[in-house]
Short mmCIF file of C-alpha atoms in Angstrom, two decimals:
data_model
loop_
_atom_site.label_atom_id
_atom_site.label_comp_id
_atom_site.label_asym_id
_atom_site.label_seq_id
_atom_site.Cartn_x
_atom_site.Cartn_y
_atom_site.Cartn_z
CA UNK A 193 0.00 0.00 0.00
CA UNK A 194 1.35 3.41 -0.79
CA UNK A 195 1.97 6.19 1.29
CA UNK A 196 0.90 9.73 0.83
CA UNK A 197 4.34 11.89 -0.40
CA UNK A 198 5.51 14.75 1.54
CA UNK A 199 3.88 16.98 -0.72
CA UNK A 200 0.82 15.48 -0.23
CA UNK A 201 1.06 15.41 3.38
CA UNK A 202 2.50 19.17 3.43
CA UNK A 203 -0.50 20.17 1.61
CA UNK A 204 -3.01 18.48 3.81
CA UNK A 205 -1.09 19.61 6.94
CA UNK A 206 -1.45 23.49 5.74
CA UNK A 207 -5.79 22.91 6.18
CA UNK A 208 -6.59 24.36 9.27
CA UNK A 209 -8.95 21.65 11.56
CA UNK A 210 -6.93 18.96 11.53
CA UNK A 211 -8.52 15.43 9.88
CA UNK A 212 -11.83 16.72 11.27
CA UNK A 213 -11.64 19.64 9.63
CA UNK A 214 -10.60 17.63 6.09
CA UNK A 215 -13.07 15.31 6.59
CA UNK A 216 -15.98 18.03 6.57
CA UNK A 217 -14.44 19.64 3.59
CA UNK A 218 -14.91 16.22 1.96
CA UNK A 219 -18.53 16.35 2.46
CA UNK A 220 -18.91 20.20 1.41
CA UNK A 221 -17.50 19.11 -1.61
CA UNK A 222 -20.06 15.72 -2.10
CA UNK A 223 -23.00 17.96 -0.86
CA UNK A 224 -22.64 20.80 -3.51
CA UNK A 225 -21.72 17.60 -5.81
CA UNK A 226 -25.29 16.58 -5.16
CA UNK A 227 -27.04 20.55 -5.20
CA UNK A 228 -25.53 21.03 -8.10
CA UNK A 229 -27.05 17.99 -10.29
CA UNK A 230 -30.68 19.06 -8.83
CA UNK A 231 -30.66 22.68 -8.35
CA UNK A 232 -30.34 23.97 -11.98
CA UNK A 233 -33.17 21.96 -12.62
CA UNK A 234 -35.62 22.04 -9.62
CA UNK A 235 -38.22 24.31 -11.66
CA UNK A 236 -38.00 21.64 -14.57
CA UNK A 237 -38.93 18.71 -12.87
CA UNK A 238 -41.67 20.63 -11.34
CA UNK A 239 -42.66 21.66 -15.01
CA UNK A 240 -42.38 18.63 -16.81
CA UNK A 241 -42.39 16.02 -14.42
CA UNK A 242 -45.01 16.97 -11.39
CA UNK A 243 -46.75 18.87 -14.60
CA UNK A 244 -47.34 22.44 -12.12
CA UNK A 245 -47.95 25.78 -14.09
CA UNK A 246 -45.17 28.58 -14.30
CA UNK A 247 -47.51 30.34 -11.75
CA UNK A 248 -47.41 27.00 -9.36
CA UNK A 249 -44.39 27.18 -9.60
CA UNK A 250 -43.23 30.37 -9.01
CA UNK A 251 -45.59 30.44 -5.53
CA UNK A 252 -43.86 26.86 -4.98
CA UNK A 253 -40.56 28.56 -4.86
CA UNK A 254 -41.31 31.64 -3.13
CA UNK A 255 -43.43 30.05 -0.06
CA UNK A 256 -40.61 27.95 0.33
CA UNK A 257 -38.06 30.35 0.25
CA UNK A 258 -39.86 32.18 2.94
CA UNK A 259 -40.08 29.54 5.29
CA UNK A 260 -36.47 28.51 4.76
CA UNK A 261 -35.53 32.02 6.32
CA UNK A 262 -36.48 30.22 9.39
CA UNK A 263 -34.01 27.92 9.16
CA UNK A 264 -30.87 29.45 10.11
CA UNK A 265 -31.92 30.70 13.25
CA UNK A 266 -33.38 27.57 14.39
CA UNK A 267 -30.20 25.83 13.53
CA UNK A 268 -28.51 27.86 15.18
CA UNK A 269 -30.59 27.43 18.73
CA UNK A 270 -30.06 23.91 18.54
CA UNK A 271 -26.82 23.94 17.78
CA UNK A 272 -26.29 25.61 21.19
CA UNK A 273 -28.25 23.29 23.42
CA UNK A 274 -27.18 19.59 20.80
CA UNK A 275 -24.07 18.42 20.09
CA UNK A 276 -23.52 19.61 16.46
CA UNK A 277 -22.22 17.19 14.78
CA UNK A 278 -25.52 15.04 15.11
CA UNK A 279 -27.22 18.39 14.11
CA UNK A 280 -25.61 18.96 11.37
CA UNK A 281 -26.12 14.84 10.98
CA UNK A 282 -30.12 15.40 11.52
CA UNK A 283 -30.41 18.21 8.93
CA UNK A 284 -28.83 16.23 6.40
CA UNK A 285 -31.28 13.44 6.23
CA UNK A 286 -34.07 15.67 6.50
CA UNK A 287 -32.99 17.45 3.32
CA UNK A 288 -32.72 14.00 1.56
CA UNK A 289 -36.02 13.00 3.32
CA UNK A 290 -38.14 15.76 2.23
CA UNK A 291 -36.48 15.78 -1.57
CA UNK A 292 -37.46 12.11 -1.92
CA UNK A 293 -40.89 12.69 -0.76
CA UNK A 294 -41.34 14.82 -4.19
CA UNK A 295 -41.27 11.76 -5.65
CA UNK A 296 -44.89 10.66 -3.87
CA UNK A 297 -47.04 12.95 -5.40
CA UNK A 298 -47.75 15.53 -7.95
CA UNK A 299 -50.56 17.32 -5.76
CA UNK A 300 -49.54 20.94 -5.96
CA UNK A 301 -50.21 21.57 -1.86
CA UNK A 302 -48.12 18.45 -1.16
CA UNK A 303 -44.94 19.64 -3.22
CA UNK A 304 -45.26 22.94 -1.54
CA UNK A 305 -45.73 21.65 1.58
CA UNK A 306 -42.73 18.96 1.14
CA UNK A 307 -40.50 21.75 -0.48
CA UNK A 308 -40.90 24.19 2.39
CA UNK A 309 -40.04 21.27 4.71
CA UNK A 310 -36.79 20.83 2.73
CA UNK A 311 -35.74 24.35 2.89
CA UNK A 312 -35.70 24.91 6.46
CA UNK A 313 -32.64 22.11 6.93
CA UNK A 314 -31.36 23.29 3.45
CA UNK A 315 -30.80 27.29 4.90
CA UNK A 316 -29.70 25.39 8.12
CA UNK A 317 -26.72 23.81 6.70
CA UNK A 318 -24.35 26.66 5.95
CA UNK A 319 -24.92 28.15 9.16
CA UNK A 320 -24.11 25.13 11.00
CA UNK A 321 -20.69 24.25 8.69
CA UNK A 322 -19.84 27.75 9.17
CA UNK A 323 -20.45 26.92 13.14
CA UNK A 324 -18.73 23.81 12.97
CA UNK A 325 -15.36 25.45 11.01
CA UNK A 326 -15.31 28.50 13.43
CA UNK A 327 -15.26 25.65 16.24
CA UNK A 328 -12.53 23.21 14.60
CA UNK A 329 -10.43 25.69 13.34
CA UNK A 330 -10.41 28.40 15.89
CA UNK A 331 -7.89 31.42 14.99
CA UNK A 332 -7.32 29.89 11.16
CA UNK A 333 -10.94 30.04 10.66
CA UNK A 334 -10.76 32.64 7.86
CA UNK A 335 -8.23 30.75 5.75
CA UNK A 336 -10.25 27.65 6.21
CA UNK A 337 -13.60 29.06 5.26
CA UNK A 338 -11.54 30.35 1.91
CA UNK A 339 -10.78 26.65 1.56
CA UNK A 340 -14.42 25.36 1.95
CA UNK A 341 -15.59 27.66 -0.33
CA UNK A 342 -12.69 26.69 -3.02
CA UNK A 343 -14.29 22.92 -2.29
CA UNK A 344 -18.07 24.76 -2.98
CA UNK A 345 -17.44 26.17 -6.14
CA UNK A 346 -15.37 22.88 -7.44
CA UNK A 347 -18.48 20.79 -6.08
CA UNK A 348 -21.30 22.91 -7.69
CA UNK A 349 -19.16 22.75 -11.48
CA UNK A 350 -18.78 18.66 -10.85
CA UNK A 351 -23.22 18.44 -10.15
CA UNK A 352 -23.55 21.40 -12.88
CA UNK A 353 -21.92 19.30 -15.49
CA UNK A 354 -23.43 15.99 -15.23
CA UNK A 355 -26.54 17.58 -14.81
CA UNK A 356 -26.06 19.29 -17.95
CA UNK A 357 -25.13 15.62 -19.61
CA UNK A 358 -28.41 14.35 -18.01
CA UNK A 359 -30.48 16.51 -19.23
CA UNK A 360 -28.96 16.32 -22.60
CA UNK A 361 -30.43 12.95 -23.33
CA UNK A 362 -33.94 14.40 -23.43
CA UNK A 363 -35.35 11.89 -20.82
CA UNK A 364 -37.97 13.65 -18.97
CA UNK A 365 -36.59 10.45 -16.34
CA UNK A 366 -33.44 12.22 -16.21
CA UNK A 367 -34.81 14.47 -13.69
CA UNK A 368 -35.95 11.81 -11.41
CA UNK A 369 -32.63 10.20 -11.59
CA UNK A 370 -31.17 13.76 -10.80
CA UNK A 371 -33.17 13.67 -7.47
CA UNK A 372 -32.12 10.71 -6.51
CA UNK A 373 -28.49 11.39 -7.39
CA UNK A 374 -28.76 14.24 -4.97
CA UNK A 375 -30.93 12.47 -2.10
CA UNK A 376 -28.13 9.74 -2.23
CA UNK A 377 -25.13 12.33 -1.77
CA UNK A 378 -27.22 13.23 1.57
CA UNK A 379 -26.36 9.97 2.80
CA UNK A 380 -23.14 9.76 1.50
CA UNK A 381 -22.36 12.62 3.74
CA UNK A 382 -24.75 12.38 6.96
CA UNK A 383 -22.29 9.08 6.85
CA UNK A 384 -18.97 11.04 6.87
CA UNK A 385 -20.44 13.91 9.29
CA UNK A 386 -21.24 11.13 12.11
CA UNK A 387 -17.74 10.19 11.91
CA UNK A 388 -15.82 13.42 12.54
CA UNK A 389 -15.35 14.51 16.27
CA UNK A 390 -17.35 16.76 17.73
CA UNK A 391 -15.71 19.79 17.98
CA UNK A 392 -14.63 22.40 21.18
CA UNK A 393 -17.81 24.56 22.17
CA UNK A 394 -17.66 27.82 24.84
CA UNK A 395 -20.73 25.76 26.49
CA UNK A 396 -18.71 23.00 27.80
CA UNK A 397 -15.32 24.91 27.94
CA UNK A 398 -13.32 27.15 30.16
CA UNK A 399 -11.61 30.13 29.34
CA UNK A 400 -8.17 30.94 30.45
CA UNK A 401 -8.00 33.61 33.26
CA UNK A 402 -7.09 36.22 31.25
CA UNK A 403 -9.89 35.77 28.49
CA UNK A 404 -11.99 36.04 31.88
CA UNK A 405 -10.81 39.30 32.86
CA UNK A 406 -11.12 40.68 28.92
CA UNK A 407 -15.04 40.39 29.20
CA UNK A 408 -15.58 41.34 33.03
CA UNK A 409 -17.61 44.71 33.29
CA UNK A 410 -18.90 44.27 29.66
CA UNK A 411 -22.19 44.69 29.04
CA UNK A 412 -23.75 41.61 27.73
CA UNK A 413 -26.92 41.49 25.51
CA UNK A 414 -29.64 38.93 26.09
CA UNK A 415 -29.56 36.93 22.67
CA UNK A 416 -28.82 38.54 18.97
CA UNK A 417 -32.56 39.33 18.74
CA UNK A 418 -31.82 41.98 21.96
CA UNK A 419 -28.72 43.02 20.17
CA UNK A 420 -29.17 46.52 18.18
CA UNK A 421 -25.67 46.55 16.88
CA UNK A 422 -25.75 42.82 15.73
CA UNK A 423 -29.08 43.31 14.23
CA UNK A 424 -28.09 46.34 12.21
CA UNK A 425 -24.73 44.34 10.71
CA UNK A 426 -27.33 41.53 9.90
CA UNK A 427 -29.63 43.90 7.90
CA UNK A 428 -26.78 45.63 5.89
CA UNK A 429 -25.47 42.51 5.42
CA UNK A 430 -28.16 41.28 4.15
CA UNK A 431 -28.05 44.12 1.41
CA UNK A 432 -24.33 43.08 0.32
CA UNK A 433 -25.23 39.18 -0.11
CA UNK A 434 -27.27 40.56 -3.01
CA UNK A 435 -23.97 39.86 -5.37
CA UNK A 436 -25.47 36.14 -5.44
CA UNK A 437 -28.67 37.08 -6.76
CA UNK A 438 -27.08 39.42 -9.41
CA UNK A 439 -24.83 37.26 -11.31
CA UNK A 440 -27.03 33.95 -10.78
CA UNK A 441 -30.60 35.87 -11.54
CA UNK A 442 -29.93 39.55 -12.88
CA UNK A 443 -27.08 38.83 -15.72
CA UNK A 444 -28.36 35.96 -17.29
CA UNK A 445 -31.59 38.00 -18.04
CA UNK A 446 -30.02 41.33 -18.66
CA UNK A 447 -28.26 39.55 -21.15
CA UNK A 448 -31.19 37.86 -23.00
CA UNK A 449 -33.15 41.21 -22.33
CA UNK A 450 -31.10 44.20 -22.37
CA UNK A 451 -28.30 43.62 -24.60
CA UNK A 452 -26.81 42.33 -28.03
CA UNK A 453 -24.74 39.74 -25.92
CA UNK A 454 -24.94 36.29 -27.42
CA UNK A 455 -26.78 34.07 -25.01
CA UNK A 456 -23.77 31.46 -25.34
CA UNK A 457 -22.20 34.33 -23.02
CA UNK A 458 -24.09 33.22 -19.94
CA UNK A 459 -22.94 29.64 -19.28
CA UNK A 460 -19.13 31.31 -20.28
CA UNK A 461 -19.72 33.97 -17.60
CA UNK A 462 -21.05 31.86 -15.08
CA UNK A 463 -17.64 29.61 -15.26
CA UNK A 464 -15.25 32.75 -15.33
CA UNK A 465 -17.03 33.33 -11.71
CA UNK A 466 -16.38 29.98 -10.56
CA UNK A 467 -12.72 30.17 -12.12
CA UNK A 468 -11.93 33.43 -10.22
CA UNK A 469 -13.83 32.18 -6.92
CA UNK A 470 -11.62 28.89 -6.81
CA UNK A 471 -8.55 30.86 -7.75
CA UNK A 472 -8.56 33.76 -5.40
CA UNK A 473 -10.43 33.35 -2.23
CA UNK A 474 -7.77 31.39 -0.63
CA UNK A 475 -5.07 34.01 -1.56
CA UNK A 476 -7.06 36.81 -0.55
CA UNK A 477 -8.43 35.18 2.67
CA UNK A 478 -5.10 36.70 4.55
CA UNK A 479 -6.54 40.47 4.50
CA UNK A 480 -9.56 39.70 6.35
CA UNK A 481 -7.69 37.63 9.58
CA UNK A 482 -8.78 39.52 12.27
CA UNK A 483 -12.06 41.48 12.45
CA UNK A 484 -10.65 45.14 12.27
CA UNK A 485 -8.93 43.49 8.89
CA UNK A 486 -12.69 42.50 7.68
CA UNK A 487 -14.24 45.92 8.49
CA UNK A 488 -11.46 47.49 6.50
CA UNK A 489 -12.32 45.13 3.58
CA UNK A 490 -16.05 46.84 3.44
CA UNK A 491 -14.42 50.21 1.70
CA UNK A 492 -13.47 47.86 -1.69
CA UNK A 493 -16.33 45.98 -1.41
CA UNK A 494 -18.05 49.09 -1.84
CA UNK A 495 -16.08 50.43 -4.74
CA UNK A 496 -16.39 46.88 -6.31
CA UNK A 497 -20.42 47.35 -6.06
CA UNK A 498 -20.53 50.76 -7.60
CA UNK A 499 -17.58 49.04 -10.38
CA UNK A 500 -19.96 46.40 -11.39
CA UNK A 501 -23.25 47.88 -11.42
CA UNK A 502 -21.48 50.62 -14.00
CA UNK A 503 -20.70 48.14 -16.44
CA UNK A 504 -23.94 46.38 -16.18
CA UNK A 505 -25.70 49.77 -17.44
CA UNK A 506 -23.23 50.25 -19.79
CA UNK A 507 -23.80 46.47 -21.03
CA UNK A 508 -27.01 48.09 -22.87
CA UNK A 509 -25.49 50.91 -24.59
CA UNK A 510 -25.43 49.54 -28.00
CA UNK A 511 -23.33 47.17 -29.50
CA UNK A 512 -22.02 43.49 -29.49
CA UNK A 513 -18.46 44.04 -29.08
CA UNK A 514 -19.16 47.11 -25.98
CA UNK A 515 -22.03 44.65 -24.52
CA UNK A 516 -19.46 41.71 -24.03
CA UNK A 517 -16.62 43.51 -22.99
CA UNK A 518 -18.53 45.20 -20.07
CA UNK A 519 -20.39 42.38 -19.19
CA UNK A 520 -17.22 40.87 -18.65
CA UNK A 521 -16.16 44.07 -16.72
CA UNK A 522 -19.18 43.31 -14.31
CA UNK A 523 -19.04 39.74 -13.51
CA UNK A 524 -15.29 40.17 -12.70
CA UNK A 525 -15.93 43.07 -10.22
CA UNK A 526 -18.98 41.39 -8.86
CA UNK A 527 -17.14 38.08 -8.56
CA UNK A 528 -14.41 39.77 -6.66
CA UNK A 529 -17.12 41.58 -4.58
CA UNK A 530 -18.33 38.08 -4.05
CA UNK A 531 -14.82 36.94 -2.72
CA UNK A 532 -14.32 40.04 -0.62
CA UNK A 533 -17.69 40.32 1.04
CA UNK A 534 -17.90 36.47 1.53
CA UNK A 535 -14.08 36.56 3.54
CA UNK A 536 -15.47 40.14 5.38
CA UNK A 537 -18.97 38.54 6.15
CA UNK A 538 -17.29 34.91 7.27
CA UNK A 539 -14.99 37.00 10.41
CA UNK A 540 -17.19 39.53 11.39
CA UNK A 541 -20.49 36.98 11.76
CA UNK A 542 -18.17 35.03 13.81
CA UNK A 543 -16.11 37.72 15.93
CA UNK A 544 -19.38 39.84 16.80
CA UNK A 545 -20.89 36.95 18.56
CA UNK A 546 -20.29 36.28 21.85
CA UNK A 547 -18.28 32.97 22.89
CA UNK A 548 -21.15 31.01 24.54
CA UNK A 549 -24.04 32.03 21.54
CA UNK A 550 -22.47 31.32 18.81
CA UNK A 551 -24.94 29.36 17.51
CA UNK A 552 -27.80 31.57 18.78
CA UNK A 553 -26.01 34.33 16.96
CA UNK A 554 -25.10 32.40 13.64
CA UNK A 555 -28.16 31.31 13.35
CA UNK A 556 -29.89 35.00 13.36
CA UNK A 557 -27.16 36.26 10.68
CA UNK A 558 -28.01 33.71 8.53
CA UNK A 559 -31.19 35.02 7.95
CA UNK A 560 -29.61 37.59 5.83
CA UNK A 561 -28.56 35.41 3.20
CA UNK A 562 -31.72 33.42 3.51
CA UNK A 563 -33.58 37.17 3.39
CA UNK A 564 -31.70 38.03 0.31
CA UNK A 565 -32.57 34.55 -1.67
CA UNK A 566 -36.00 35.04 -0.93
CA UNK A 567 -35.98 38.55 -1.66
CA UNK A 568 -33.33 39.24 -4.28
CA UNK A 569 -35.22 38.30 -7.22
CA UNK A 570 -37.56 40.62 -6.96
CA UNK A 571 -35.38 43.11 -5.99
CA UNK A 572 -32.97 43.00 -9.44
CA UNK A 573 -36.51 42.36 -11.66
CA UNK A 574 -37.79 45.20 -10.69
CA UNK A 575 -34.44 47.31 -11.41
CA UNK A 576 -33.96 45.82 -14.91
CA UNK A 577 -37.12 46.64 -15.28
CA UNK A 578 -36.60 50.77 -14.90
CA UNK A 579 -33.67 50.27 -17.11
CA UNK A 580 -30.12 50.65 -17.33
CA UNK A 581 -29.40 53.84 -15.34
CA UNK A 582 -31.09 51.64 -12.26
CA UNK A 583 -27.81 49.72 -12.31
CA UNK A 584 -25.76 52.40 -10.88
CA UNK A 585 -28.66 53.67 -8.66
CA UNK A 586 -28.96 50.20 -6.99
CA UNK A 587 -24.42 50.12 -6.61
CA UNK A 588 -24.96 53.29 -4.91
CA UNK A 589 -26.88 51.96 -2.66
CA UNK A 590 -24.93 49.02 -1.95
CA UNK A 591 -22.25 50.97 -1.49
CA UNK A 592 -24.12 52.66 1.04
CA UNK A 593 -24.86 49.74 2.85
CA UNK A 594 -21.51 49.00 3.45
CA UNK A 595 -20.64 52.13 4.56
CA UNK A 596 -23.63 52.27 7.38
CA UNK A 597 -21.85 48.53 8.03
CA UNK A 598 -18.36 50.19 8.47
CA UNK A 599 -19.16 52.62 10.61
CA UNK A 600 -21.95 50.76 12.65
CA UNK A 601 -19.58 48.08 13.67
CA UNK A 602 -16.39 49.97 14.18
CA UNK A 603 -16.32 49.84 18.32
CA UNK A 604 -17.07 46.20 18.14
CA UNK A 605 -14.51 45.53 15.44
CA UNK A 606 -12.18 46.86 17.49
CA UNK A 607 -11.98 44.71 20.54
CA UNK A 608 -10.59 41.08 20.53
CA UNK A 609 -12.27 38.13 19.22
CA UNK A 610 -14.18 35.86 21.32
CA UNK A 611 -11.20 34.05 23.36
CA UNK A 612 -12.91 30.67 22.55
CA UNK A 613 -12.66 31.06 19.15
CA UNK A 614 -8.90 32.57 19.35
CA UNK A 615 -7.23 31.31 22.13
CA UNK A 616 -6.71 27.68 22.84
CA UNK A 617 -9.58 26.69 25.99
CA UNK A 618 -9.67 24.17 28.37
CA UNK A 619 -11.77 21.64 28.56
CA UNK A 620 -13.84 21.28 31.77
CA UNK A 621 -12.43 17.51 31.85
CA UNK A 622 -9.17 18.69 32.11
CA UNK A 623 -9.57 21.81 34.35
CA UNK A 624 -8.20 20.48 37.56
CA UNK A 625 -6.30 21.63 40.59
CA UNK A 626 -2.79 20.81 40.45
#
């Protein structure tokens, strides 16, 4: 039997988390393996296969997508009070649980009511990997969420392209067999979840002396929903996750739309955004370290916005040859606003809660994400509908957003992180008098 090389091992050795911390990359990477063969095609099997109307499903989508905001905050609860690892174990199944109840009917209440199911563990899930990584890999928790979402992006092309060769046999069968590709990657990794360690938590640790003395006299709110400064960085944040929803919603229609772009352009665009994701966020995970590092990252996010938004008005100006070139323009700054805001968003989440709520708190910031899926699409229809100069208009605004963030979080940025999270702790277990 061969042995790993020293390159291999050196490379392994430089992820933060240990084996543990591997091991849960491993199943980012099947998970998003198994999204990506089903969700391109989620409002096709509902078309052709469970036989809804564009209005079904549209209402399918959108009741679920407001119940999923629920989600993240309810993970996030339990996470607190249940080990996580069988958490994260329990939301897995129910994902694959709900998915292959689809298959039971094609009663329009019944698909809503199973799809709304789905998306509460489904919004869960990147709160409580985020959660679990903070945990695990303590003070290199930046470069490691960099990592994971390297292991994301590579994940979603692998279930994008044999989706794609699925569906290119013309099978309306294909998208059962899509499902149940995806259900069985939910297995595959509820197995490899149950066997990684559960990692430290502030709940059953204690912190050294001096941690003690950094948060004695401070004045402690009651939960994230009591917090006003929390709740204010989770509303603007909320704003600055709408990058997602503008290259995966807005370009592809401004394109078909607005411009004289080829529609070949979209699938190209959509890969130079996973390209760039999987090439830079690990390099450019180093400037956002330590939470005043992230707050300083908001002032190019914001530039990056108002870059991007620019060249998606200009996109409409006239012309094939000034259409492609600035839509190229866009998705690159957007993409790097994506990268920026996503390294930013990853510290600050995580240093702004307290050490013993992390979940509590993770749990209520991912509602801004889950806000901004539910919400997003409407948001960019309705400025492609008032036309180009909207563009800028809305990268103002955005820019704006992450201004209010800057300033609104700058005494809190300031202070040290949460000594669980950045300072080695002892476990209870092992906390006894000499």
């Amino acid at each position: 039997m061969s042995r790993p090389s020293s390159w291999h091992r050196t490379a392994l050795d430089r992820i933060p988390g240990g084996r543990d911390g591997r091991r849960m990359l491993v199943v980012s990477v099947v998970d998003k393996t198994g999204t990506g063969l089903w969700a391109g095609c989620t409002a096709l099997y509902f078309t052709y296969v469970s036989g809804l109307s564009l209005g079904q499903v549209g209402l399918l989508m959108t009741v679920a997508g407001g119940v999923g905001i629920a989600g993240a905050p309810l993970a996030g609860v339990l996470a607190d009070r249940f080990p996580l690892v069988r958490v994260i174990a329990a939301t897995q199944l129910m994902r694959g649980a709900t998915l292959l109840a689809l298959l039971t009917t094609d009663h329009f209440l019944l698909l809503t009511l199973y799809s709304a199911l789905g998306a509460l563990p489904d919004r869960a899930g990147s709160v409580l990997i985020k959660l679990y990584a903070a945990r695990q890999a303590g003070t290199e928790r930046a470069r490691y969420q960099a990592i994971q979402r390297t292991t994301v992006n590579i994940g979603w092309s692998i279930g994008g392209l044999g989706a794609a060769a699925a569906l290119a046999t013309g099978s309306t069968q294909a998208y059962t067999w899509l499902l149940v590709g995806n259900v069985l990657t939910y297995l595959a990794i509820t197995v490899l979840t149950l066997r990684c360690a559960e990692p430290p938590s502030a709940t059953r640790t204690v912190a050294p002396a001096s941690a003690a003395l950094r948060d004695t006299g401070r004045d402690k709110p009651a939960g994230p929903w009591r917090d006003r400064t929390f709740l204010g960085y989770t509303a603007t944040d909320a704003a600055l996750f709408l990058d997602d929803t503008i290259l995966q919603v807005a370009v592809p229609l401004w394109i078909v739309h607005a411009t004289e772009a080829p529609v070949g352009l979209v699938p190209l665009l959509l890969v130079l955004n996973t390209v760039l994701v999987v090439l830079f966020q690990v390099p450019l995970a180093r400037f956002g370290v330590t939470p005043a590092a992230a707050r300083r990252l908001l002032v190019p996010l914001s530039g990056l916005f108002v870059v991007g938004t620019l060249a998606l008005a200009a996109s409409a100006a006239g012309g094939r040859t000034l259409a492609i070139a600035a839509l190229v323009v866009a998705v690159v700054a957007l993409t790097f606003a994506e990268i920026v805001h996503a390294t930013a968003s990853w510290e600050l989440s995580v240093a702004l809660a307290p050490a013993d709520a992390q979940g509590a708190y993770l749990g209520a910031h991912g509602t801004a994400q889950s806000s901004q899926r539910f919400a997003g699409p409407l948001l960019v229809t309705a400025v492609m509908t008032a036309g180009p100069l909207a563009w800028p208009l809305l990268g103002l605004a955005l820019a704006g957003a992450g201004a209010a963030q800057h300033r609104l979080i700058r005494d809190r940025a300031a202070q040290p992180a949460p000594p669980s999270l950045s300072v080695p702790t002892v476990t209870v277990s092992e906390h006894r008098s000499p």
